mmCIF file of C-alpha atoms in Angstrom:
data_model
loop_
_atom_site.group_PDB
_atom_site.id
_atom_site.type_symbol
_atom_site.label_atom_id
_atom_site.label_comp_id
_atom_site.label_asym_id
_atom_site.label_seq_id
_atom_site.Cartn_x
_atom_site.Cartn_y
_atom_site.Cartn_z
ATOM 1 C CA MET I 192 -14.714 13.575 -6.302
ATOM 2 C CA ASN I 193 -16.885 10.758 -8.341
ATOM 3 C CA PRO I 194 -14.694 7.550 -9.026
ATOM 4 C CA ALA I 195 -12.888 7.547 -11.680
ATOM 5 C CA PRO I 196 -12.099 4.357 -14.230
ATOM 6 C CA HIS I 197 -8.448 3.779 -12.202
ATOM 7 C CA PRO I 198 -6.909 6.162 -9.975
ATOM 8 C CA ARG I 199 -7.003 10.122 -10.147
ATOM 9 C CA PRO I 200 -4.246 12.149 -11.596
ATOM 10 C CA ALA I 201 -1.267 13.220 -9.111
ATOM 11 C CA PRO I 202 -0.968 17.149 -8.873
ATOM 12 C CA GLY I 203 -0.276 18.771 -11.767
ATOM 13 C CA LEU I 204 -0.316 14.956 -13.698
ATOM 14 C CA PRO I 205 -3.448 14.480 -16.142
ATOM 15 C CA GLY I 206 -4.994 11.346 -15.695
ATOM 16 C CA ARG I 207 -3.539 10.645 -12.072
ATOM 17 C CA ARG I 208 -5.477 11.226 -9.276
ATOM 18 C CA GLY I 209 -7.311 14.530 -9.956
ATOM 19 C CA LEU I 210 -5.987 16.375 -6.748
ATOM 20 C CA LEU I 211 -7.439 19.955 -6.231
ATOM 21 C CA GLY I 212 -4.806 22.753 -6.759
ATOM 22 C CA GLY I 213 -0.890 22.843 -6.219
ATOM 23 C CA LEU I 214 -1.411 25.331 -2.909
ATOM 24 C CA LEU I 215 -0.044 23.526 0.857
ATOM 25 C CA ALA I 216 -3.504 22.668 2.602
ATOM 26 C CA GLY I 217 -4.703 21.998 6.255
ATOM 27 C CA ALA I 218 -4.055 21.782 9.651
ATOM 28 C CA ALA I 219 -1.297 19.594 11.188
ATOM 29 C CA LEU I 220 -2.131 16.749 12.517
ATOM 30 C CA ALA I 221 -0.937 17.529 15.853
ATOM 31 C CA ALA I 222 -4.482 20.277 15.511
ATOM 32 C CA VAL I 223 -6.759 17.827 15.027
ATOM 33 C CA PRO I 224 -8.526 16.287 18.081
ATOM 34 C CA ALA I 225 -8.495 12.940 18.213
ATOM 35 C CA LEU I 226 -12.106 11.918 19.038
ATOM 36 C CA ALA I 227 -13.748 14.729 16.444
ATOM 37 C CA ALA I 228 -15.560 11.961 14.184
ATOM 38 C CA PRO I 229 -18.564 9.381 14.873
ATOM 39 C CA ALA I 230 -17.898 5.976 15.646
ATOM 40 C CA HIS I 231 -18.167 3.497 12.917
ATOM 41 C CA ALA I 232 -20.729 0.957 12.144
ATOM 42 C CA GLY I 233 -20.582 -1.661 14.599
ATOM 43 C CA ALA I 234 -17.919 0.044 16.586
ATOM 44 C CA ARG I 235 -17.261 -1.032 20.305
ATOM 45 C CA PRO I 236 -14.005 -1.265 22.758
ATOM 46 C CA ALA I 237 -12.221 -3.781 22.071
ATOM 47 C CA PRO I 238 -11.073 -6.315 24.886
ATOM 48 C CA ALA I 239 -7.665 -5.674 26.386
ATOM 49 C CA PRO I 240 -5.155 -8.584 25.740
ATOM 50 C CA ALA I 241 -3.666 -10.128 28.599
ATOM 51 C CA GLY I 242 -0.444 -8.990 29.670
ATOM 52 C CA PRO I 243 0.880 -5.304 29.646
ATOM 53 C CA ARG I 244 -0.571 -3.098 26.948
ATOM 54 C CA ALA I 245 2.360 -0.649 25.118
ATOM 55 C CA THR I 246 1.899 2.511 22.601
ATOM 56 C CA ARG I 247 3.268 1.873 19.637
ATOM 57 C CA PRO I 248 4.123 4.975 16.622
ATOM 58 C CA LEU I 249 1.821 5.276 13.837
ATOM 59 C CA LEU I 250 2.720 6.941 10.655
ATOM 60 C CA LEU I 251 0.353 8.601 8.064
ATOM 61 C CA GLY I 252 0.768 9.662 4.302
ATOM 62 C CA THR I 253 -1.198 12.311 2.461
ATOM 63 C CA TYR I 254 -1.393 14.828 0.170
ATOM 64 C CA THR I 255 0.174 18.183 0.796
ATOM 65 C CA SER I 256 -0.824 19.702 -2.550
ATOM 66 C CA GLU I 257 -4.648 18.814 -2.247
ATOM 67 C CA GLY I 258 -7.010 20.795 -0.252
ATOM 68 C CA GLY I 259 -7.793 19.600 2.908
ATOM 69 C CA GLY I 260 -4.506 17.706 2.522
ATOM 70 C CA GLY I 261 -1.630 17.600 5.197
ATOM 71 C CA THR I 262 1.808 19.241 5.670
ATOM 72 C CA GLY I 263 3.951 16.038 5.527
ATOM 73 C CA ILE I 264 3.907 12.516 7.116
ATOM 74 C CA GLY I 265 1.467 12.479 10.251
ATOM 75 C CA THR I 266 2.809 10.696 13.307
ATOM 76 C CA ALA I 267 0.672 9.160 15.950
ATOM 77 C CA ALA I 268 0.831 6.573 18.153
ATOM 78 C CA TYR I 269 -1.763 3.739 19.064
ATOM 79 C CA ASP I 270 -2.473 1.885 21.779
ATOM 80 C CA THR I 271 -1.952 -2.236 21.037
ATOM 81 C CA GLY I 272 -4.774 -3.292 23.280
ATOM 82 C CA THR I 273 -7.736 -0.893 22.552
ATOM 83 C CA GLY I 274 -6.375 0.319 19.173
ATOM 84 C CA ALA I 275 -6.990 4.099 20.366
ATOM 85 C CA ILE I 276 -4.741 6.459 18.367
ATOM 86 C CA THR I 277 -3.390 9.634 20.024
ATOM 87 C CA PRO I 278 -2.168 12.421 17.375
ATOM 88 C CA GLY I 279 1.429 13.742 17.107
ATOM 89 C CA PRO I 280 2.883 16.208 15.312
ATOM 90 C CA VAL I 281 3.684 16.492 11.669
ATOM 91 C CA ILE I 282 7.003 15.694 9.639
ATOM 92 C CA THR I 283 7.317 18.276 7.609
ATOM 93 C CA GLY I 284 9.381 18.879 4.569
ATOM 94 C CA VAL I 285 8.131 15.740 2.312
ATOM 95 C CA GLU I 286 5.934 16.336 -0.345
ATOM 96 C CA ASN I 287 2.771 14.197 -1.095
ATOM 97 C CA PRO I 288 4.054 10.955 0.793
ATOM 98 C CA SER I 289 1.240 9.184 -0.391
ATOM 99 C CA TYR I 290 2.863 6.149 0.557
ATOM 100 C CA LEU I 291 5.160 4.875 3.314
ATOM 101 C CA ALA I 292 7.277 1.947 3.686
ATOM 102 C CA PRO I 293 9.418 1.056 6.584
ATOM 103 C CA HIS I 294 13.309 -0.431 6.408
ATOM 104 C CA PRO I 295 13.842 -3.950 8.215
ATOM 105 C CA SER I 296 16.091 -2.375 10.496
ATOM 106 C CA GLY I 297 13.440 -0.010 11.907
ATOM 107 C CA ALA I 298 15.918 2.643 11.799
ATOM 108 C CA THR I 299 14.340 4.257 8.805
ATOM 109 C CA VAL I 300 11.189 4.688 6.545
ATOM 110 C CA TYR I 301 10.568 5.629 3.014
ATOM 111 C CA ALA I 302 8.103 8.033 1.663
ATOM 112 C CA VAL I 303 7.402 8.551 -2.306
ATOM 113 C CA ALA I 304 6.409 12.301 -3.385
ATOM 114 C CA GLU I 305 3.653 11.805 -5.651
ATOM 115 C CA GLN I 306 4.095 14.260 -8.256
ATOM 116 C CA GLY I 307 5.456 15.290 -11.804
ATOM 117 C CA ALA I 308 9.139 15.133 -10.651
ATOM 118 C CA GLY I 309 8.764 12.160 -8.547
ATOM 119 C CA ALA I 310 10.917 11.961 -5.609
ATOM 120 C CA VAL I 311 11.560 9.311 -3.013
ATOM 121 C CA THR I 312 12.643 10.205 0.704
ATOM 122 C CA ALA I 313 14.390 8.740 3.374
ATOM 123 C CA VAL I 314 13.426 9.739 7.159
ATOM 124 C CA ALA I 315 15.593 8.479 10.226
ATOM 125 C CA ILE I 316 13.651 7.042 13.171
ATOM 126 C CA ARG I 317 15.873 8.341 16.196
ATOM 127 C CA PRO I 318 16.398 6.120 19.348
ATOM 128 C CA ASP I 319 14.319 9.122 21.340
ATOM 129 C CA GLY I 320 11.299 8.572 18.914
ATOM 130 C CA THR I 321 12.122 11.705 16.501
ATOM 131 C CA TYR I 322 12.151 11.687 13.323
ATOM 132 C CA GLU I 323 14.670 13.230 10.794
ATOM 133 C CA VAL I 324 14.460 13.695 7.124
ATOM 134 C CA LEU I 325 17.567 12.768 5.367
ATOM 135 C CA GLY I 326 17.262 13.750 1.647
ATOM 136 C CA SER I 327 15.132 13.102 -1.347
ATOM 137 C CA ARG I 328 16.346 11.448 -4.401
ATOM 138 C CA PRO I 329 14.657 11.840 -7.750
ATOM 139 C CA THR I 330 12.660 8.438 -9.242
ATOM 140 C CA GLY I 331 13.210 9.745 -12.744
ATOM 141 C CA GLY I 332 9.552 8.839 -13.914
ATOM 142 C CA SER I 333 6.584 10.640 -12.358
ATOM 143 C CA GLY I 334 3.737 10.295 -10.009
ATOM 144 C CA PRO I 335 5.337 7.432 -7.709
ATOM 145 C CA THR I 336 2.571 5.591 -6.175
ATOM 146 C CA HIS I 337 4.483 2.857 -4.232
ATOM 147 C CA LEU I 338 7.462 1.619 -3.006
ATOM 148 C CA SER I 339 9.007 -0.721 -1.135
ATOM 149 C CA VAL I 340 12.515 -1.884 0.507
ATOM 150 C CA HIS I 341 14.081 -5.704 -0.686
ATOM 151 C CA PRO I 342 14.653 -7.521 2.291
ATOM 152 C CA SER I 343 18.710 -6.979 2.277
ATOM 153 C CA GLY I 344 18.199 -3.348 3.512
ATOM 154 C CA ARG I 345 20.355 -2.456 0.715
ATOM 155 C CA TRP I 346 17.730 -1.545 -2.108
ATOM 156 C CA LEU I 347 14.785 0.844 -2.268
ATOM 157 C CA LEU I 348 12.143 -0.346 -5.129
ATOM 158 C CA SER I 349 9.658 2.404 -6.218
ATOM 159 C CA ALA I 350 6.734 2.326 -8.956
ATOM 160 C CA ASN I 351 6.047 5.336 -11.078
ATOM 161 C CA TYR I 352 2.573 5.387 -11.720
ATOM 162 C CA THR I 353 1.616 7.936 -14.531
ATOM 163 C CA SER I 354 5.312 7.288 -16.055
ATOM 164 C CA GLY I 355 4.809 3.723 -16.130
ATOM 165 C CA SER I 356 8.324 2.781 -14.747
ATOM 166 C CA VAL I 357 10.135 1.040 -11.607
ATOM 167 C CA ALA I 358 13.190 2.578 -10.100
ATOM 168 C CA VAL I 359 15.994 1.525 -7.950
ATOM 169 C CA HIS I 360 18.301 3.509 -5.442
ATOM 170 C CA PRO I 361 20.734 2.120 -3.311
ATOM 171 C CA ILE I 362 20.318 2.841 0.843
ATOM 172 C CA ALA I 363 23.401 3.683 2.523
ATOM 173 C CA GLU I 364 24.252 2.532 6.240
ATOM 174 C CA ASP I 365 22.681 5.643 7.718
ATOM 175 C CA GLY I 366 19.680 4.837 5.670
ATOM 176 C CA SER I 367 19.786 7.679 3.209
ATOM 177 C CA LEU I 368 19.586 7.137 -0.531
ATOM 178 C CA GLY I 369 22.188 7.248 -3.340
ATOM 179 C CA GLU I 370 21.467 8.372 -7.016
ATOM 180 C CA ARG I 371 19.123 5.889 -8.852
ATOM 181 C CA THR I 372 21.418 2.578 -10.106
ATOM 182 C CA ASP I 373 18.063 1.845 -12.654
ATOM 183 C CA LEU I 374 14.901 2.475 -14.337
ATOM 184 C CA VAL I 375 12.798 0.215 -16.501
ATOM 185 C CA THR I 376 10.046 1.615 -18.227
ATOM 186 C CA HIS I 377 7.011 -1.242 -19.345
ATOM 187 C CA SER I 378 6.867 -0.455 -23.024
ATOM 188 C CA SER I 379 5.143 -3.762 -23.788
ATOM 189 C CA PRO I 380 2.388 -5.232 -24.116
ATOM 190 C CA PRO I 381 -0.069 -2.242 -25.435
ATOM 191 C CA PRO I 382 -1.969 -0.643 -22.551
ATOM 192 C CA GLY I 383 -5.273 -1.758 -21.375
ATOM 193 C CA PRO I 384 -8.764 -0.535 -23.049
ATOM 194 C CA GLY I 385 -8.786 3.190 -22.040
ATOM 195 C CA GLN I 386 -5.799 3.241 -20.068
ATOM 196 C CA GLY I 387 -3.583 5.751 -22.198
ATOM 197 C CA GLY I 388 -0.202 4.161 -21.056
ATOM 198 C CA PRO I 389 1.709 1.988 -18.485
ATOM 199 C CA HIS I 390 0.890 2.510 -14.925
ATOM 200 C CA ALA I 391 3.219 0.903 -12.429
ATOM 201 C CA HIS I 392 1.248 0.776 -9.222
ATOM 202 C CA GLN I 393 3.388 -1.573 -7.037
ATOM 203 C CA ILE I 394 6.495 -3.375 -6.544
ATOM 204 C CA VAL I 395 7.428 -5.951 -4.337
ATOM 205 C CA THR I 396 9.713 -8.666 -3.226
ATOM 206 C CA SER I 397 8.777 -12.114 -3.299
ATOM 207 C CA PRO I 398 8.789 -14.127 0.063
ATOM 208 C CA ASP I 399 12.249 -15.829 -0.626
ATOM 209 C CA GLY I 400 13.927 -12.687 -1.709
ATOM 210 C CA GLY I 401 14.870 -13.960 -5.000
ATOM 211 C CA ARG I 402 12.203 -12.150 -7.593
ATOM 212 C CA VAL I 403 11.132 -8.418 -7.451
ATOM 213 C CA LEU I 404 7.091 -8.124 -8.771
ATOM 214 C CA ALA I 405 6.129 -5.258 -10.332
ATOM 215 C CA VAL I 406 2.299 -4.877 -10.723
ATOM 216 C CA ASP I 407 1.404 -2.323 -13.762
ATOM 217 C CA LEU I 408 -2.307 -1.551 -13.814
ATOM 218 C CA GLY I 409 -2.248 0.084 -17.449
ATOM 219 C CA THR I 410 -0.795 -2.706 -19.317
ATOM 220 C CA ASP I 411 -2.575 -5.411 -17.297
ATOM 221 C CA THR I 412 0.365 -7.425 -16.502
ATOM 222 C CA VAL I 413 2.643 -8.316 -13.510
ATOM 223 C CA TYR I 414 6.013 -8.126 -14.461
ATOM 224 C CA THR I 415 8.753 -10.262 -12.585
ATOM 225 C CA TYR I 416 12.915 -9.182 -12.628
ATOM 226 C CA ARG I 417 15.505 -10.487 -11.290
ATOM 227 C CA LEU I 418 17.310 -7.860 -8.844
ATOM 228 C CA ASP I 419 21.680 -7.459 -9.020
ATOM 229 C CA ALA I 420 22.288 -7.562 -5.965
ATOM 230 C CA SER I 421 25.579 -5.717 -6.242
ATOM 231 C CA ALA I 422 24.899 -3.339 -9.346
ATOM 232 C CA GLY I 423 21.154 -2.888 -8.324
ATOM 233 C CA THR I 424 19.929 -3.500 -11.676
ATOM 234 C CA LEU I 425 16.294 -5.362 -12.485
ATOM 235 C CA THR I 426 16.414 -7.832 -15.516
ATOM 236 C CA GLU I 427 12.970 -9.020 -16.534
ATOM 237 C CA VAL I 428 12.780 -12.996 -16.168
ATOM 238 C CA SER I 429 8.868 -13.372 -16.824
ATOM 239 C CA ARG I 430 5.108 -11.567 -17.080
ATOM 240 C CA ALA I 431 2.016 -12.432 -16.068
ATOM 241 C CA ALA I 432 -0.944 -11.525 -18.437
ATOM 242 C CA LEU I 433 -3.993 -10.247 -16.627
ATOM 243 C CA ALA I 434 -7.546 -10.227 -18.446
ATOM 244 C CA PRO I 435 -7.547 -6.955 -20.862
ATOM 245 C CA GLY I 436 -9.107 -4.039 -19.086
ATOM 246 C CA SER I 437 -8.836 -5.841 -15.383
ATOM 247 C CA GLY I 438 -6.772 -3.382 -14.080
ATOM 248 C CA PRO I 439 -4.348 -5.089 -11.771
ATOM 249 C CA ARG I 440 -3.405 -2.929 -8.821
ATOM 250 C CA HIS I 441 -1.778 -4.253 -5.442
ATOM 251 C CA LEU I 442 -0.780 -8.006 -4.812
ATOM 252 C CA ALA I 443 -0.014 -9.732 -1.527
ATOM 253 C CA PHE I 444 1.857 -12.848 -0.483
ATOM 254 C CA HIS I 445 0.813 -15.749 1.214
ATOM 255 C CA PRO I 446 3.039 -16.544 3.909
ATOM 256 C CA GLY I 447 4.173 -19.971 1.971
ATOM 257 C CA GLY I 448 5.303 -18.204 -0.919
ATOM 258 C CA ARG I 449 3.683 -20.180 -3.563
ATOM 259 C CA PHE I 450 0.355 -18.176 -3.963
ATOM 260 C CA ALA I 451 -0.187 -14.411 -4.240
ATOM 261 C CA TYR I 452 -3.491 -12.573 -4.302
ATOM 262 C CA LEU I 453 -4.077 -10.047 -6.692
ATOM 263 C CA ALA I 454 -6.650 -6.882 -6.831
ATOM 264 C CA CYS I 455 -8.061 -5.647 -9.757
ATOM 265 C CA GLU I 456 -9.410 -2.503 -9.331
ATOM 266 C CA LEU I 457 -11.315 -2.168 -12.930
ATOM 267 C CA ASP I 458 -13.109 -5.443 -13.009
ATOM 268 C CA ASN I 459 -14.023 -5.311 -9.497
ATOM 269 C CA THR I 460 -12.176 -8.816 -8.813
ATOM 270 C CA MET I 461 -9.352 -10.832 -6.958
ATOM 271 C CA VAL I 462 -7.085 -13.139 -8.503
ATOM 272 C CA VAL I 463 -5.199 -16.091 -7.081
ATOM 273 C CA CYS I 464 -2.017 -16.362 -8.598
ATOM 274 C CA ALA I 465 0.502 -19.353 -8.434
ATOM 275 C CA TYR I 466 3.893 -18.327 -8.089
ATOM 276 C CA ASP I 467 6.975 -20.700 -8.736
ATOM 277 C CA PRO I 468 10.346 -19.269 -6.787
ATOM 278 C CA ALA I 469 12.407 -21.157 -8.964
ATOM 279 C CA THR I 470 11.755 -19.445 -12.051
ATOM 280 C CA GLY I 471 9.652 -16.246 -10.665
ATOM 281 C CA ALA I 472 6.856 -17.257 -13.205
ATOM 282 C CA LEU I 473 3.343 -15.793 -11.592
ATOM 283 C CA THR I 474 0.539 -17.551 -13.130
ATOM 284 C CA PRO I 475 -3.174 -15.968 -12.685
ATOM 285 C CA GLY I 476 -6.097 -18.058 -11.933
ATOM 286 C CA PRO I 477 -9.969 -16.640 -12.900
ATOM 287 C CA GLY I 478 -11.254 -13.632 -11.525
ATOM 288 C CA GLN I 479 -13.333 -13.780 -8.179
ATOM 289 C CA SER I 480 -15.813 -12.001 -6.460
ATOM 290 C CA THR I 481 -15.251 -9.339 -4.210
ATOM 291 C CA GLY I 482 -18.709 -9.962 -2.488
ATOM 292 C CA THR I 483 -19.534 -6.303 -3.105
ATOM 293 C CA GLY I 484 -22.329 -6.787 -5.469
ATOM 294 C CA SER I 485 -22.653 -5.724 -9.238
ATOM 295 C CA GLY I 486 -20.426 -2.804 -10.622
ATOM 296 C CA VAL I 487 -16.972 -1.344 -9.937
ATOM 297 C CA SER I 488 -15.842 -1.241 -6.499
ATOM 298 C CA TYR I 489 -12.297 -0.673 -7.182
ATOM 299 C CA PRO I 490 -10.897 -2.912 -5.015
ATOM 300 C CA ALA I 491 -7.681 -1.317 -3.576
ATOM 301 C CA GLN I 492 -5.428 -3.503 -1.405
ATOM 302 C CA PRO I 493 -5.398 -7.404 0.185
ATOM 303 C CA VAL I 494 -3.496 -7.845 3.164
ATOM 304 C CA VAL I 495 -3.115 -11.427 4.258
ATOM 305 C CA THR I 496 -2.990 -12.627 8.301
ATOM 306 C CA GLY I 497 0.462 -13.712 10.013
ATOM 307 C CA ASP I 498 -0.454 -17.147 9.768
ATOM 308 C CA GLY I 499 -1.960 -17.142 6.054
ATOM 309 C CA ALA I 500 -5.676 -18.226 6.954
ATOM 310 C CA TYR I 501 -7.259 -15.063 6.026
ATOM 311 C CA VAL I 502 -7.245 -12.333 3.339
ATOM 312 C CA HIS I 503 -8.835 -8.832 4.067
ATOM 313 C CA LEU I 504 -9.395 -6.450 0.960
ATOM 314 C CA ALA I 505 -10.138 -2.961 1.024
ATOM 315 C CA ASN I 506 -13.193 -1.782 -1.561
ATOM 316 C CA ARG I 507 -13.383 1.871 -2.220
ATOM 317 C CA GLY I 508 -16.358 2.364 -3.953
ATOM 318 C CA HIS I 509 -18.227 0.035 -1.707
ATOM 319 C CA ASN I 510 -16.507 1.395 1.302
ATOM 320 C CA SER I 511 -15.910 -2.416 2.709
ATOM 321 C CA LEU I 512 -13.651 -4.669 3.761
ATOM 322 C CA THR I 513 -14.393 -7.904 1.960
ATOM 323 C CA ARG I 514 -12.729 -11.323 4.330
ATOM 324 C CA TYR I 515 -11.628 -14.429 2.759
ATOM 325 C CA ALA I 516 -11.056 -17.903 4.032
ATOM 326 C CA VAL I 517 -7.473 -19.323 2.592
ATOM 327 C CA GLU I 518 -7.914 -23.029 1.900
ATOM 328 C CA GLY I 519 -5.989 -25.875 -0.126
ATOM 329 C CA ASP I 520 -2.010 -24.052 1.368
ATOM 330 C CA GLY I 521 -3.110 -20.978 -0.120
ATOM 331 C CA ALA I 522 -4.183 -22.000 -3.713
ATOM 332 C CA VAL I 523 -8.163 -21.498 -3.153
ATOM 333 C CA LEU I 524 -10.031 -18.009 -1.652
ATOM 334 C CA ARG I 525 -12.898 -18.719 -0.300
ATOM 335 C CA LEU I 526 -15.378 -15.466 0.337
ATOM 336 C CA LEU I 527 -16.615 -15.133 3.797
ATOM 337 C CA ASP I 528 -18.419 -12.062 4.018
ATOM 338 C CA THR I 529 -17.990 -7.912 3.891
ATOM 339 C CA VAL I 530 -18.218 -5.661 6.801
ATOM 340 C CA PRO I 531 -18.358 -1.557 6.339
ATOM 341 C CA VAL I 532 -15.323 0.197 6.436
ATOM 342 C CA GLY I 533 -16.787 3.076 8.754
ATOM 343 C CA GLY I 534 -15.025 5.822 6.559
ATOM 344 C CA ASP I 535 -14.977 6.989 2.859
ATOM 345 C CA TRP I 536 -13.049 5.237 -0.207
ATOM 346 C CA PRO I 537 -10.638 2.815 1.657
ATOM 347 C CA ARG I 538 -7.217 3.529 0.229
ATOM 348 C CA GLN I 539 -4.905 1.179 1.718
ATOM 349 C CA LEU I 540 -4.801 -1.070 4.663
ATOM 350 C CA ALA I 541 -2.061 -2.255 7.103
ATOM 351 C CA LEU I 542 -1.875 -4.857 9.960
ATOM 352 C CA SER I 543 -0.506 -4.535 13.421
ATOM 353 C CA PRO I 544 3.120 -6.458 13.510
ATOM 354 C CA ASP I 545 1.282 -8.657 16.204
ATOM 355 C CA GLY I 546 -1.501 -9.201 13.647
ATOM 356 C CA SER I 547 -4.457 -8.351 16.603
ATOM 357 C CA LEU I 548 -5.501 -4.818 14.985
ATOM 358 C CA LEU I 549 -6.264 -3.658 11.296
ATOM 359 C CA PHE I 550 -5.801 -0.282 10.074
ATOM 360 C CA ALA I 551 -8.040 1.484 7.105
ATOM 361 C CA ALA I 552 -6.833 4.830 5.722
ATOM 362 C CA ASN I 553 -9.698 6.170 4.118
ATOM 363 C CA GLN I 554 -8.991 9.024 1.628
ATOM 364 C CA ARG I 555 -12.143 10.773 0.934
ATOM 365 C CA SER I 556 -13.379 11.087 4.988
ATOM 366 C CA SER I 557 -9.823 11.839 6.026
ATOM 367 C CA THR I 558 -10.077 9.207 8.830
ATOM 368 C CA VAL I 559 -8.403 6.156 9.687
ATOM 369 C CA THR I 560 -10.758 3.313 10.936
ATOM 370 C CA VAL I 561 -9.504 0.517 13.595
ATOM 371 C CA PHE I 562 -10.649 -2.971 13.782
ATOM 372 C CA GLY I 563 -9.645 -5.669 15.907
ATOM 373 C CA VAL I 564 -9.102 -9.272 14.220
ATOM 374 C CA GLY I 565 -10.739 -12.484 15.648
ATOM 375 C CA PRO I 566 -8.839 -15.847 15.332
ATOM 376 C CA ASP I 567 -11.381 -16.665 12.926
ATOM 377 C CA GLY I 568 -10.217 -13.220 10.890
ATOM 378 C CA SER I 569 -13.646 -11.709 11.400
ATOM 379 C CA LEU I 570 -13.601 -7.560 11.647
ATOM 380 C CA THR I 571 -14.956 -5.936 14.583
ATOM 381 C CA GLY I 572 -14.523 -1.976 14.230
ATOM 382 C CA VAL I 573 -13.093 -0.312 17.914
ATOM 383 C CA GLY I 574 -13.122 3.071 19.134
ATOM 384 C CA THR I 575 -13.636 6.080 16.931
ATOM 385 C CA PRO I 576 -12.738 6.926 13.523
ATOM 386 C CA PHE I 577 -9.391 8.931 13.845
ATOM 387 C CA PRO I 578 -9.124 12.267 12.053
ATOM 388 C CA ALA I 579 -6.076 12.491 10.009
ATOM 389 C CA PRO I 580 -5.959 14.783 6.868
ATOM 390 C CA VAL I 581 -6.720 12.659 3.025
ATOM 391 C CA ALA I 582 -5.682 9.786 4.885
ATOM 392 C CA VAL I 583 -4.168 7.492 2.109
ATOM 393 C CA CYS I 584 -1.411 5.322 3.795
ATOM 394 C CA VAL I 585 -1.124 3.721 7.466
ATOM 395 C CA LEU I 586 1.791 2.542 8.613
ATOM 396 C CA PRO I 587 2.125 0.883 12.084
ATOM 397 C CA LEU I 588 5.258 0.449 13.320
ATOM 398 C CA PRO I 589 6.957 -2.255 15.631
#
């Protein structure tokens, strides 16, 4: 599994994630011992915060058709004080759930089915802590790799990587999904060098809820859309061009809503983008260092601390996490340091709802590593890596 110039082929899809075979493989998460892997570099127990501790749910995305992968959405629980993770049963009946997103109500979670006939699946979270699969809907594209829920809770947005399109589905009151209301393919500009076509990799809503932004790795472009809140249709209002061959992958907004931080996986840079809420225009600045040295480290995803003071970035090839200080009310990133992630190929990051913990899903080592987040944004590894089959997404729930 050598690093590819961009994400590897999904099951049965040329040019996506290079998954191995189409057989359901891997033991259920519940059967894996929680302490089977060695502690990651610098790991030490996290100090417990003052007051009562709690245990909260954690969901895990995987590939069900890859050798060593999972058998559905993994469930677990994490200690909000120590970060320790305890395994739970698997939510079966969900194929290749490589990305997960919660509904604002907390009553439902959604998963992509990253495969040739792309789909999105709704899973209800019952008051007793159990889960129920509510059903799936086709996305109209192939290889969906990201999804998010509009802040209104009425629309599910998804990005089809392989076919380079974005889709919209209505969300019913019970959290289930209706038939797709729109599908937009990124037919222009032409693909970047060696990309072979558009590759929609992320779709998110701006902090004010006014616009929807789609990041396309293949066309080196971020598209801004207006979502019709009644019809569930997208109308393009702006597009931002990144450097040719940069491969924009994921962005994260500053809580102030005027700036976003964009990871470009092919030229190994972070880009600060100014955002105009009135027009939806995104204006990228120059690419900045990820602190990983020469060569391409395939940066995957940035996350912003709740106070907007720090940004952390996952670097897959370097197996590290970069820390930036945010300055100028969000306009400037200052590189501080990098720390080892304690796993192999950190695909996705997530902060706990209170911001005290950071979770990293390490795809190739099939582990989740946990870090305590200091007041200065510093990261301290806590506990031991948690075994999770082909961990490509981790979602801590409130």
